[in-house]
mmCIF file of C-alpha atoms and ligand atoms in Angstrom:
data_model
loop_
_atom_site.group_PDB
_atom_site.id
_atom_site.type_symbol
_atom_site.label_atom_id
_atom_site.label_comp_id
_atom_site.label_asym_id
_atom_site.label_seq_id
_atom_site.Cartn_x
_atom_site.Cartn_y
_atom_site.Cartn_z
ATOM 1 C CA MET A 1 5.939 33.090 -38.547
ATOM 2 C CA SER A 2 9.183 32.907 -36.575
ATOM 3 C CA GLU A 3 9.922 30.300 -33.879
ATOM 4 C CA ALA A 4 9.495 32.986 -31.195
ATOM 5 C CA GLN A 5 6.072 33.979 -32.573
ATOM 6 C CA GLU A 6 4.845 30.377 -32.813
ATOM 7 C CA LEU A 7 6.006 29.643 -29.276
ATOM 8 C CA ASP A 8 4.389 32.823 -28.008
ATOM 9 C CA GLN A 9 1.027 31.865 -29.530
ATOM 10 C CA LEU A 10 1.082 28.371 -28.054
ATOM 11 C CA ARG A 11 2.189 29.672 -24.646
ATOM 12 C CA GLN A 12 -0.726 32.110 -24.625
ATOM 13 C CA GLN A 13 -3.020 29.120 -25.182
ATOM 14 C CA ILE A 14 -1.315 27.270 -22.336
ATOM 15 C CA ASP A 15 -1.687 30.300 -20.012
ATOM 16 C CA SER A 16 -5.383 30.534 -20.779
ATOM 17 C CA LEU A 17 -5.918 26.777 -20.285
ATOM 18 C CA ASP A 18 -3.941 26.889 -17.011
ATOM 19 C CA GLN A 19 -6.223 29.612 -15.737
ATOM 20 C CA GLN A 20 -9.297 27.537 -16.573
ATOM 21 C CA ILE A 21 -7.798 24.398 -14.995
ATOM 22 C CA GLN A 22 -6.905 26.363 -11.861
ATOM 23 C CA ASP A 23 -10.410 27.842 -11.583
ATOM 24 C CA LEU A 24 -11.936 24.385 -12.074
ATOM 25 C CA ILE A 25 -9.668 22.796 -9.466
ATOM 26 C CA ASN A 26 -10.712 25.449 -6.965
ATOM 27 C CA GLN A 27 -14.380 24.903 -7.825
ATOM 28 C CA ARG A 28 -13.795 21.202 -7.168
ATOM 29 C CA ALA A 29 -12.080 22.001 -3.848
ATOM 30 C CA ASN A 30 -15.062 24.146 -2.927
ATOM 31 C CA CYS A 31 -17.402 21.181 -3.638
ATOM 32 C CA ALA A 32 -15.223 18.986 -1.389
ATOM 33 C CA GLN A 33 -15.580 21.541 1.419
ATOM 34 C CA GLN A 34 -19.358 21.375 0.994
ATOM 35 C CA VAL A 35 -19.173 17.563 1.037
ATOM 36 C CA ALA A 36 -17.374 17.839 4.400
ATOM 37 C CA GLU A 37 -20.166 20.064 5.763
ATOM 38 C CA VAL A 38 -22.804 17.533 4.642
ATOM 39 C CA LYS A 39 -20.882 14.675 6.304
ATOM 40 C CA GLN A 40 -20.748 16.672 9.540
ATOM 41 C CA LYS A 41 -24.414 17.696 9.348
ATOM 42 C CA TYR A 42 -25.656 14.099 9.112
ATOM 43 C CA ALA A 43 -23.324 12.614 11.744
ATOM 44 C CA SER A 44 -24.998 11.618 15.015
ATOM 45 C CA PRO A 45 -23.830 13.515 18.110
ATOM 46 C CA GLY A 46 -20.456 12.123 19.235
ATOM 47 C CA GLU A 47 -20.072 10.029 16.052
ATOM 48 C CA LEU A 48 -16.645 10.063 14.423
ATOM 49 C CA VAL A 49 -17.116 11.796 11.054
ATOM 50 C CA VAL A 50 -15.366 9.823 8.309
ATOM 51 C CA PHE A 51 -14.025 12.194 5.663
ATOM 52 C CA TYR A 52 -11.739 9.794 3.781
ATOM 53 C CA ARG A 53 -13.826 7.542 1.502
ATOM 54 C CA PRO A 54 -11.616 4.957 -0.235
ATOM 55 C CA GLU A 55 -14.466 3.541 -2.316
ATOM 56 C CA ARG A 56 -15.283 6.953 -3.786
ATOM 57 C CA GLU A 57 -11.613 7.709 -4.479
ATOM 58 C CA ALA A 58 -11.248 4.380 -6.318
ATOM 59 C CA GLN A 59 -14.363 5.189 -8.385
ATOM 60 C CA VAL A 60 -13.074 8.668 -9.273
ATOM 61 C CA LEU A 61 -9.694 7.274 -10.381
ATOM 62 C CA ARG A 62 -11.279 4.453 -12.400
ATOM 63 C CA LYS A 63 -13.513 6.986 -14.200
ATOM 64 C CA VAL A 64 -10.514 9.205 -14.960
ATOM 65 C CA MET A 65 -8.728 6.234 -16.565
ATOM 66 C CA GLU A 66 -11.784 5.010 -18.479
ATOM 67 C CA ARG A 67 -12.587 8.338 -20.101
ATOM 68 C CA ASN A 68 -8.988 9.351 -20.778
ATOM 69 C CA GLN A 69 -8.356 10.069 -24.492
ATOM 70 C CA GLY A 70 -4.640 10.932 -24.290
ATOM 71 C CA PRO A 71 -2.086 12.027 -25.271
ATOM 72 C CA LEU A 72 -1.324 11.671 -21.537
ATOM 73 C CA PRO A 73 -1.292 7.978 -20.512
ATOM 74 C CA ASP A 74 -4.186 6.776 -18.288
ATOM 75 C CA GLU A 75 -1.933 6.233 -15.313
ATOM 76 C CA ALA A 76 -0.266 9.640 -15.560
ATOM 77 C CA MET A 77 -3.695 11.295 -15.677
ATOM 78 C CA ALA A 78 -4.893 9.240 -12.694
ATOM 79 C CA ARG A 79 -1.807 10.301 -10.723
ATOM 80 C CA LEU A 80 -2.669 13.971 -11.350
ATOM 81 C CA PHE A 81 -6.211 13.387 -10.069
ATOM 82 C CA ARG A 82 -4.772 11.414 -7.138
ATOM 83 C CA GLU A 83 -2.989 14.624 -6.065
ATOM 84 C CA ILE A 84 -6.027 16.837 -6.653
ATOM 85 C CA MET A 85 -8.168 14.566 -4.466
ATOM 86 C CA SER A 86 -5.425 14.454 -1.844
ATOM 87 C CA GLN A 87 -5.489 18.258 -1.609
ATOM 88 C CA CYS A 88 -9.307 18.317 -1.563
ATOM 89 C CA LEU A 89 -9.392 15.785 1.274
ATOM 90 C CA ALA A 90 -6.798 17.840 3.208
ATOM 91 C CA LEU A 91 -9.273 20.759 3.115
ATOM 92 C CA GLU A 92 -11.901 18.471 4.654
ATOM 93 C CA GLU A 93 -9.563 16.951 7.240
ATOM 94 C CA PRO A 94 -5.739 16.870 7.389
ATOM 95 C CA LEU A 95 -5.016 13.112 7.614
ATOM 96 C CA GLN A 96 -2.281 11.557 9.741
ATOM 97 C CA VAL A 97 -0.924 8.364 8.172
ATOM 98 C CA ALA A 98 1.393 6.012 10.096
ATOM 99 C CA TYR A 99 3.717 3.851 7.983
ATOM 100 C CA LEU A 100 6.520 1.375 8.563
ATOM 101 C CA GLY A 101 9.452 3.799 8.616
ATOM 102 C CA PRO A 102 11.885 5.325 8.858
ATOM 103 C CA GLU A 103 11.741 7.967 6.141
ATOM 104 C CA GLY A 104 12.829 6.604 2.755
ATOM 105 C CA THR A 105 11.217 3.139 3.008
ATOM 106 C CA PHE A 106 9.140 1.596 0.242
ATOM 107 C CA THR A 107 6.204 1.685 2.656
ATOM 108 C CA GLN A 108 6.463 5.482 2.719
ATOM 109 C CA GLN A 109 6.385 5.484 -1.102
ATOM 110 C CA ALA A 110 3.330 3.236 -0.955
ATOM 111 C CA ALA A 111 1.628 5.646 1.496
ATOM 112 C CA VAL A 112 2.221 8.596 -0.840
ATOM 113 C CA LYS A 113 1.122 6.575 -3.880
ATOM 114 C CA HIS A 114 -2.138 5.727 -2.129
ATOM 115 C CA PHE A 115 -2.981 8.976 -0.323
ATOM 116 C CA GLY A 116 -1.096 11.600 -2.393
ATOM 117 C CA HIS A 117 1.202 14.254 -0.955
ATOM 118 C CA ALA A 118 -1.297 16.234 1.137
ATOM 119 C CA VAL A 119 -1.380 13.810 4.083
ATOM 120 C CA GLN A 120 1.022 13.947 6.993
ATOM 121 C CA CYS A 121 3.044 10.697 6.955
ATOM 122 C CA ARG A 122 4.627 9.548 10.206
ATOM 123 C CA GLY A 123 7.255 6.776 10.144
ATOM 124 C CA GLN A 124 7.019 4.062 12.836
ATOM 125 C CA VAL A 125 9.706 1.686 14.045
ATOM 126 C CA SER A 126 7.716 -1.533 13.638
ATOM 127 C CA ILE A 127 4.562 -2.981 12.091
ATOM 128 C CA ALA A 128 3.166 -3.388 15.629
ATOM 129 C CA ASP A 129 3.684 0.364 16.175
ATOM 130 C CA VAL A 130 1.761 1.186 12.993
ATOM 131 C CA PHE A 131 -1.173 -0.898 14.282
ATOM 132 C CA ARG A 132 -0.916 0.767 17.719
ATOM 133 C CA GLU A 133 -0.870 4.313 16.291
ATOM 134 C CA VAL A 134 -4.087 3.653 14.369
ATOM 135 C CA GLU A 135 -5.766 1.743 17.214
ATOM 136 C CA SER A 136 -5.072 4.600 19.658
ATOM 137 C CA GLY A 137 -6.384 7.199 17.191
ATOM 138 C CA ALA A 138 -2.997 8.987 17.035
ATOM 139 C CA ALA A 139 -3.066 8.270 13.292
ATOM 140 C CA ASN A 140 -6.159 8.069 11.066
ATOM 141 C CA TYR A 141 -4.760 5.277 8.869
ATOM 142 C CA GLY A 142 -1.748 2.999 8.653
ATOM 143 C CA VAL A 143 0.248 1.470 5.793
ATOM 144 C CA VAL A 144 2.022 -1.892 6.181
ATOM 145 C CA PRO A 145 3.644 -4.303 3.683
ATOM 146 C CA VAL A 146 1.862 -7.657 3.352
ATOM 147 C CA GLU A 147 3.445 -9.666 0.534
ATOM 148 C CA ASN A 148 6.192 -9.557 -2.033
ATOM 149 C CA SER A 149 6.119 -11.364 -5.372
ATOM 150 C CA THR A 150 9.637 -12.785 -4.842
ATOM 151 C CA GLU A 151 9.913 -13.295 -1.088
ATOM 152 C CA GLY A 152 6.319 -14.063 -0.128
ATOM 153 C CA VAL A 153 4.296 -13.003 2.854
ATOM 154 C CA VAL A 154 5.213 -10.493 5.587
ATOM 155 C CA THR A 155 4.304 -12.606 8.591
ATOM 156 C CA HIS A 156 4.424 -9.736 11.143
ATOM 157 C CA THR A 157 1.596 -8.004 9.305
ATOM 158 C CA LEU A 158 -0.621 -11.092 9.096
ATOM 159 C CA ASP A 159 0.016 -11.979 12.740
ATOM 160 C CA SER A 160 -0.859 -8.428 13.853
ATOM 161 C CA PHE A 161 -4.448 -9.034 12.713
ATOM 162 C CA PHE A 162 -4.910 -11.836 15.285
ATOM 163 C CA ASP A 163 -5.287 -9.363 18.145
ATOM 164 C CA SER A 164 -6.429 -6.251 16.316
ATOM 165 C CA ASN A 165 -9.871 -4.954 15.471
ATOM 166 C CA LEU A 166 -8.567 -2.697 12.726
ATOM 167 C CA GLN A 167 -10.075 -3.083 9.267
ATOM 168 C CA ILE A 168 -8.324 -3.266 5.934
ATOM 169 C CA CYS A 169 -9.680 -0.345 3.922
ATOM 170 C CA GLY A 170 -7.411 -0.428 0.890
ATOM 171 C CA GLU A 171 -4.452 -1.992 -0.871
ATOM 172 C CA VAL A 172 -1.632 -0.560 -2.937
ATOM 173 C CA THR A 173 1.014 -2.281 -5.028
ATOM 174 C CA LEU A 174 4.456 -0.926 -5.780
ATOM 175 C CA ARG A 175 7.087 -2.110 -8.272
ATOM 176 C CA ILE A 176 10.210 -2.501 -6.181
ATOM 177 C CA HIS A 177 13.580 -1.540 -7.614
ATOM 178 C CA HIS A 178 16.627 -2.144 -5.451
ATOM 179 C CA HIS A 179 19.973 -0.430 -5.873
ATOM 180 C CA LEU A 180 23.376 -1.010 -4.343
ATOM 181 C CA LEU A 181 24.216 2.253 -2.571
ATOM 182 C CA VAL A 182 27.676 3.371 -1.519
ATOM 183 C CA LYS A 183 29.309 6.569 -0.306
ATOM 184 C CA ALA A 184 30.666 8.969 -2.934
ATOM 185 C CA ASP A 185 34.333 8.104 -2.288
ATOM 186 C CA ALA A 186 34.954 4.569 -3.540
ATOM 187 C CA GLU A 187 35.930 2.167 -0.742
ATOM 188 C CA PRO A 188 36.053 -1.620 -1.004
ATOM 189 C CA VAL A 189 32.722 -3.058 0.151
ATOM 190 C CA GLU A 190 33.086 -5.366 3.161
ATOM 191 C CA ARG A 191 29.482 -5.365 4.468
ATOM 192 C CA ILE A 192 26.117 -5.013 2.773
ATOM 193 C CA TYR A 193 23.140 -3.922 4.861
ATOM 194 C CA SER A 194 19.491 -4.328 3.936
ATOM 195 C CA HIS A 195 16.156 -5.623 5.170
ATOM 196 C CA ALA A 196 16.029 -9.440 5.131
ATOM 197 C CA GLN A 197 13.286 -9.363 2.455
ATOM 198 C CA SER A 198 15.410 -7.184 0.172
ATOM 199 C CA LEU A 199 18.501 -9.342 0.665
ATOM 200 C CA GLY A 200 16.302 -12.258 -0.414
ATOM 201 C CA GLN A 201 15.014 -10.359 -3.449
ATOM 202 C CA CYS A 202 18.609 -9.743 -4.629
ATOM 203 C CA ARG A 203 20.099 -13.104 -3.596
ATOM 204 C CA ARG A 204 21.212 -14.221 -7.038
ATOM 205 C CA TRP A 205 22.758 -10.843 -7.912
ATOM 206 C CA LEU A 206 24.635 -10.811 -4.580
ATOM 207 C CA ASP A 207 25.865 -14.377 -5.113
ATOM 208 C CA GLN A 208 27.249 -13.383 -8.507
ATOM 209 C CA ASN A 209 28.692 -9.981 -7.630
ATOM 210 C CA TYR A 210 29.566 -10.082 -3.916
ATOM 211 C CA PRO A 211 29.784 -13.803 -3.055
ATOM 212 C CA ASN A 212 32.166 -13.326 -0.106
ATOM 213 C CA VAL A 213 30.841 -10.111 1.359
ATOM 214 C CA GLU A 214 28.918 -10.257 4.628
ATOM 215 C CA ARG A 215 25.164 -9.587 4.286
ATOM 216 C CA ILE A 216 23.592 -8.034 7.360
ATOM 217 C CA ALA A 217 19.826 -7.849 7.846
ATOM 218 C CA VAL A 218 18.583 -4.654 9.547
ATOM 219 C CA SER A 219 15.124 -3.304 10.427
ATOM 220 C CA SER A 220 14.529 -1.454 7.136
ATOM 221 C CA ASN A 221 16.217 -0.488 3.871
ATOM 222 C CA ALA A 222 16.304 3.124 5.008
ATOM 223 C CA GLU A 223 18.156 2.070 8.173
ATOM 224 C CA ALA A 224 20.581 0.144 5.919
ATOM 225 C CA ALA A 225 21.199 3.324 3.889
ATOM 226 C CA ARG A 226 21.710 5.328 7.089
ATOM 227 C CA ARG A 227 24.381 2.860 8.261
ATOM 228 C CA ALA A 228 26.093 2.814 4.862
ATOM 229 C CA SER A 229 26.296 6.622 5.013
ATOM 230 C CA LYS A 230 28.000 6.515 8.440
ATOM 231 C CA GLU A 231 30.273 3.429 8.392
ATOM 232 C CA ALA A 232 33.429 2.787 6.426
ATOM 233 C CA ASN A 233 33.443 -0.054 3.851
ATOM 234 C CA ALA A 234 29.680 -0.507 4.063
ATOM 235 C CA ALA A 235 27.049 -0.572 1.309
ATOM 236 C CA ALA A 236 23.257 -0.789 1.419
ATOM 237 C CA ILE A 237 20.552 -2.250 -0.749
ATOM 238 C CA ALA A 238 17.748 0.299 -0.794
ATOM 239 C CA SER A 239 15.622 2.612 -2.936
ATOM 240 C CA GLU A 240 16.474 5.709 -4.918
ATOM 241 C CA ALA A 241 14.608 7.751 -2.295
ATOM 242 C CA ALA A 242 16.912 6.380 0.416
ATOM 243 C CA ALA A 243 19.951 7.195 -1.787
ATOM 244 C CA GLU A 244 18.803 10.811 -2.004
ATOM 245 C CA LEU A 245 17.940 11.048 1.672
ATOM 246 C CA TYR A 246 21.339 9.730 2.827
ATOM 247 C CA GLN A 247 23.370 11.189 -0.054
ATOM 248 C CA LEU A 248 24.613 7.852 -1.332
ATOM 249 C CA ARG A 249 25.693 6.962 -4.848
ATOM 250 C CA ILE A 250 23.926 4.259 -6.868
ATOM 251 C CA GLN A 251 26.761 1.854 -7.713
ATOM 252 C CA ALA A 252 24.489 -0.737 -9.346
ATOM 253 C CA ALA A 253 20.857 -0.056 -10.298
ATOM 254 C CA ASN A 254 17.879 -2.440 -10.426
ATOM 255 C CA ILE A 255 19.651 -5.413 -8.877
ATOM 256 C CA GLU A 256 16.452 -7.299 -7.931
ATOM 257 C CA ASP A 257 16.550 -10.870 -9.270
ATOM 258 C CA ARG A 258 13.090 -10.677 -10.808
ATOM 259 C CA PRO A 259 12.218 -7.742 -13.035
ATOM 260 C CA ASP A 260 8.547 -7.907 -11.938
ATOM 261 C CA ASN A 261 9.422 -7.621 -8.223
ATOM 262 C CA THR A 262 6.295 -6.104 -6.645
ATOM 263 C CA THR A 263 5.186 -5.532 -3.053
ATOM 264 C CA ARG A 264 1.592 -5.268 -1.927
ATOM 265 C CA PHE A 265 0.730 -3.023 1.035
ATOM 266 C CA LEU A 266 -2.452 -2.770 3.092
ATOM 267 C CA ILE A 267 -4.164 0.374 4.328
ATOM 268 C CA ILE A 268 -5.580 -0.156 7.812
ATOM 269 C CA GLY A 269 -8.145 1.981 9.569
ATOM 270 C CA ARG A 270 -10.891 1.937 12.162
ATOM 271 C CA GLN A 271 -13.953 1.847 9.936
ATOM 272 C CA ALA A 272 -15.509 -0.378 7.297
ATOM 273 C CA THR A 273 -15.534 0.654 3.626
ATOM 274 C CA THR A 274 -18.675 0.562 1.471
ATOM 275 C CA PRO A 275 -18.643 -1.184 -1.963
ATOM 276 C CA SER A 276 -16.802 0.533 -4.828
ATOM 277 C CA GLY A 277 -17.983 -1.870 -7.539
ATOM 278 C CA ASP A 278 -14.660 -3.718 -7.842
ATOM 279 C CA ASP A 279 -13.617 -4.941 -4.423
ATOM 280 C CA LYS A 280 -11.700 -7.569 -2.523
ATOM 281 C CA THR A 281 -12.425 -9.054 0.888
ATOM 282 C CA SER A 282 -9.941 -10.452 3.402
ATOM 283 C CA VAL A 283 -10.931 -12.896 6.146
ATOM 284 C CA LEU A 284 -9.189 -14.990 8.756
ATOM 285 C CA VAL A 285 -10.447 -18.549 9.201
ATOM 286 C CA SER A 286 -9.009 -20.957 11.732
ATOM 287 C CA SER A 287 -9.441 -24.703 11.563
ATOM 288 C CA ARG A 288 -8.266 -27.836 13.346
ATOM 289 C CA ASN A 289 -5.268 -29.557 11.860
ATOM 290 C CA GLN A 290 -7.242 -32.571 10.718
ATOM 291 C CA PRO A 291 -7.353 -34.384 7.366
ATOM 292 C CA GLY A 292 -9.328 -32.363 4.832
ATOM 293 C CA ALA A 293 -9.195 -29.079 6.811
ATOM 294 C CA LEU A 294 -7.960 -27.032 3.855
ATOM 295 C CA TYR A 295 -10.470 -28.715 1.545
ATOM 296 C CA GLN A 296 -13.308 -27.853 3.959
ATOM 297 C CA VAL A 297 -12.241 -24.213 3.995
ATOM 298 C CA LEU A 298 -11.908 -23.967 0.214
ATOM 299 C CA GLU A 299 -15.039 -25.904 -0.726
ATOM 300 C CA PRO A 300 -17.503 -23.064 0.139
ATOM 301 C CA PHE A 301 -15.624 -20.763 -2.282
ATOM 302 C CA HIS A 302 -15.889 -23.321 -5.069
ATOM 303 C CA LYS A 303 -19.606 -23.790 -4.342
ATOM 304 C CA ALA A 304 -20.245 -20.026 -4.444
ATOM 305 C CA GLY A 305 -18.115 -19.565 -7.599
ATOM 306 C CA ILE A 306 -15.946 -16.971 -5.857
ATOM 307 C CA SER A 307 -12.317 -16.503 -6.923
ATOM 308 C CA LEU A 308 -9.619 -16.539 -4.279
ATOM 309 C CA THR A 309 -6.830 -14.070 -4.897
ATOM 310 C CA ARG A 310 -4.585 -15.350 -2.105
ATOM 311 C CA ILE A 311 -4.434 -17.870 0.715
ATOM 312 C CA GLU A 312 -1.776 -18.013 3.421
ATOM 313 C CA THR A 313 -1.467 -20.457 6.292
ATOM 314 C CA ARG A 314 -0.100 -19.459 9.694
ATOM 315 C CA PRO A 315 0.128 -21.526 12.863
ATOM 316 C CA ALA A 316 -2.522 -20.371 15.346
ATOM 317 C CA ARG A 317 -1.200 -19.080 18.646
ATOM 318 C CA SER A 318 -3.885 -20.912 20.624
ATOM 319 C CA GLY A 319 -3.910 -24.724 20.422
ATOM 320 C CA THR A 320 -0.573 -26.030 19.221
ATOM 321 C CA TRP A 321 -1.802 -27.810 16.127
ATOM 322 C CA ASN A 322 -4.467 -25.473 14.881
ATOM 323 C CA TYR A 323 -4.028 -23.438 11.727
ATOM 324 C CA VAL A 324 -5.204 -20.063 10.559
ATOM 325 C CA PHE A 325 -5.890 -19.275 6.918
ATOM 326 C CA PHE A 326 -5.665 -15.693 5.686
ATOM 327 C CA ILE A 327 -7.890 -15.619 2.633
ATOM 328 C CA ASP A 328 -8.407 -12.811 0.087
ATOM 329 C CA PHE A 329 -11.237 -13.172 -2.399
ATOM 330 C CA GLU A 330 -13.066 -11.115 -4.991
ATOM 331 C CA GLY A 331 -16.192 -9.280 -3.935
ATOM 332 C CA HIS A 332 -17.490 -7.153 -1.059
ATOM 333 C CA ARG A 333 -18.952 -8.231 2.259
ATOM 334 C CA HIS A 334 -22.281 -6.650 1.244
ATOM 335 C CA ASP A 335 -22.550 -8.564 -2.087
ATOM 336 C CA ALA A 336 -25.500 -10.953 -2.101
ATOM 337 C CA SER A 337 -23.270 -13.872 -3.154
ATOM 338 C CA ILE A 338 -20.993 -13.509 -0.122
ATOM 339 C CA ALA A 339 -23.553 -14.144 2.677
ATOM 340 C CA PRO A 340 -24.113 -17.896 1.913
ATOM 341 C CA LEU A 341 -20.354 -18.382 1.503
ATOM 342 C CA ILE A 342 -19.738 -16.919 4.959
ATOM 343 C CA ASP A 343 -22.467 -19.119 6.511
ATOM 344 C CA ASP A 344 -20.727 -22.189 5.034
ATOM 345 C CA LEU A 345 -17.316 -21.008 6.238
ATOM 346 C CA ARG A 346 -18.593 -20.391 9.754
ATOM 347 C CA ASP A 347 -19.938 -23.988 9.790
ATOM 348 C CA VAL A 348 -16.498 -25.486 9.161
ATOM 349 C CA ALA A 349 -14.293 -22.958 10.985
ATOM 350 C CA LEU A 350 -13.212 -22.946 14.607
ATOM 351 C CA ASP A 351 -13.043 -19.199 14.365
ATOM 352 C CA PHE A 352 -13.865 -16.605 11.715
ATOM 353 C CA LYS A 353 -12.912 -12.928 11.504
ATOM 354 C CA TRP A 354 -13.628 -10.248 8.892
ATOM 355 C CA LEU A 355 -10.495 -8.255 8.110
ATOM 356 C CA GLY A 356 -12.209 -5.939 5.663
ATOM 357 C CA SER A 357 -13.692 -5.335 2.218
ATOM 358 C CA TYR A 358 -11.896 -2.708 0.160
ATOM 359 C CA PRO A 359 -11.413 -1.429 -3.408
ATOM 360 C CA LYS A 360 -8.891 -3.288 -5.551
ATOM 361 C CA ALA A 361 -5.765 -1.181 -6.138
ATOM 362 C CA VAL A 362 -6.388 1.226 -9.038
ATOM 363 C CA LEU A 363 -2.904 2.641 -9.604
HETATM 364 O O1 PRE B 401 -16.798 12.341 -2.158
HETATM 365 C C1 PRE B 401 -16.379 12.552 -1.021
HETATM 366 O O2 PRE B 401 -16.837 11.971 -0.016
HETATM 367 C C2 PRE B 401 -15.335 13.555 -0.801
HETATM 368 O O3 PRE B 401 -14.999 13.813 0.318
HETATM 369 C C3 PRE B 401 -14.640 14.166 -1.980
HETATM 370 C C4 PRE B 401 -13.328 13.483 -2.311
HETATM 371 C C5 PRE B 401 -12.820 14.076 -3.664
HETATM 372 O O4 PRE B 401 -12.006 14.980 -3.625
HETATM 373 O O5 PRE B 401 -13.332 13.628 -4.696
HETATM 374 C C6 PRE B 401 -12.337 13.750 -1.249
HETATM 375 C C7 PRE B 401 -12.073 12.849 -0.262
HETATM 376 C C8 PRE B 401 -12.697 11.537 -0.188
HETATM 377 O O6 PRE B 401 -11.793 10.575 0.259
HETATM 378 C C9 PRE B 401 -13.317 11.140 -1.451
HETATM 379 C C10 PRE B 401 -13.545 12.024 -2.454
#
């Protein structure tokens, strides 16, 4: 057989498989439409029907990865299903997702990684605006950064939970690669713009390569790229997406000091999430600044044998010397083991607030 004949045979197979895949995807979409009808049928009059179900999406993606036989890698296969589910959900309800913008930020990438491409993403100027958009109902969900493996916690996000009744309904992690972006025509760099967190994540590289160049912190990496595209002798530290958006050239790629530089983002919404089988819970516990306060807060976790995944301390806004602990731990609010832990925590805390139980990031 000739090359042309062999290719023709294989391409006929591909065409036939594509047709089957397409039919199956549409059958799946049809099921999702029926799911939407069932959700509407059983909602009480006036009740807000919740179409997006993060726990079910996490279960679907975990199953895809578990049963995957290759040759496609587990994660690549899960990403394909992520998009299929995104389109199915859009048939049920077109979702509005507010994120910390502007366009081209890592938070936008995180929003797309979590929800897929079929949602309408709307960039906001600040973390407070993302919270407001979701609280007012203008957006169904919000995406905000919460911690970075190099630079630590995003305090604006944690502090926003003090006054908000929004729930955390998911998390997503993103490997962060920073690039030094410049305009196409080479000019000497006199200023480098970026978000303060990103400047921190590239500190060592900047010290080595641009020790005497001014570093200017701006509201986002995308804003840094926008300025670098407009001003003479300016560069930005930002993502590849921002480079494309503002037509900048990558002068130096992957300049983050730590190769495992990762940011974790939270998905915030107005409703609680049911257990997915592999969940995390976030709570806010405030205590007096007295000897043993941290020990008292941690002891109930030890007693219940529950693993903490993170603890952050912030000064409380009420009472000058009181502290608030943001605690993430393994398990779901509805797990039997959690109830006694919470009773113990409430005994030692001045104040206690659930921030949400949600599926651990799958992708
Ligand atoms: O199972 C559901 O509740 C659905 O709505 C279906 C589906 C899916 O496509 O699998 C779509 C959206 C939800 O967020 C979860 C899953």
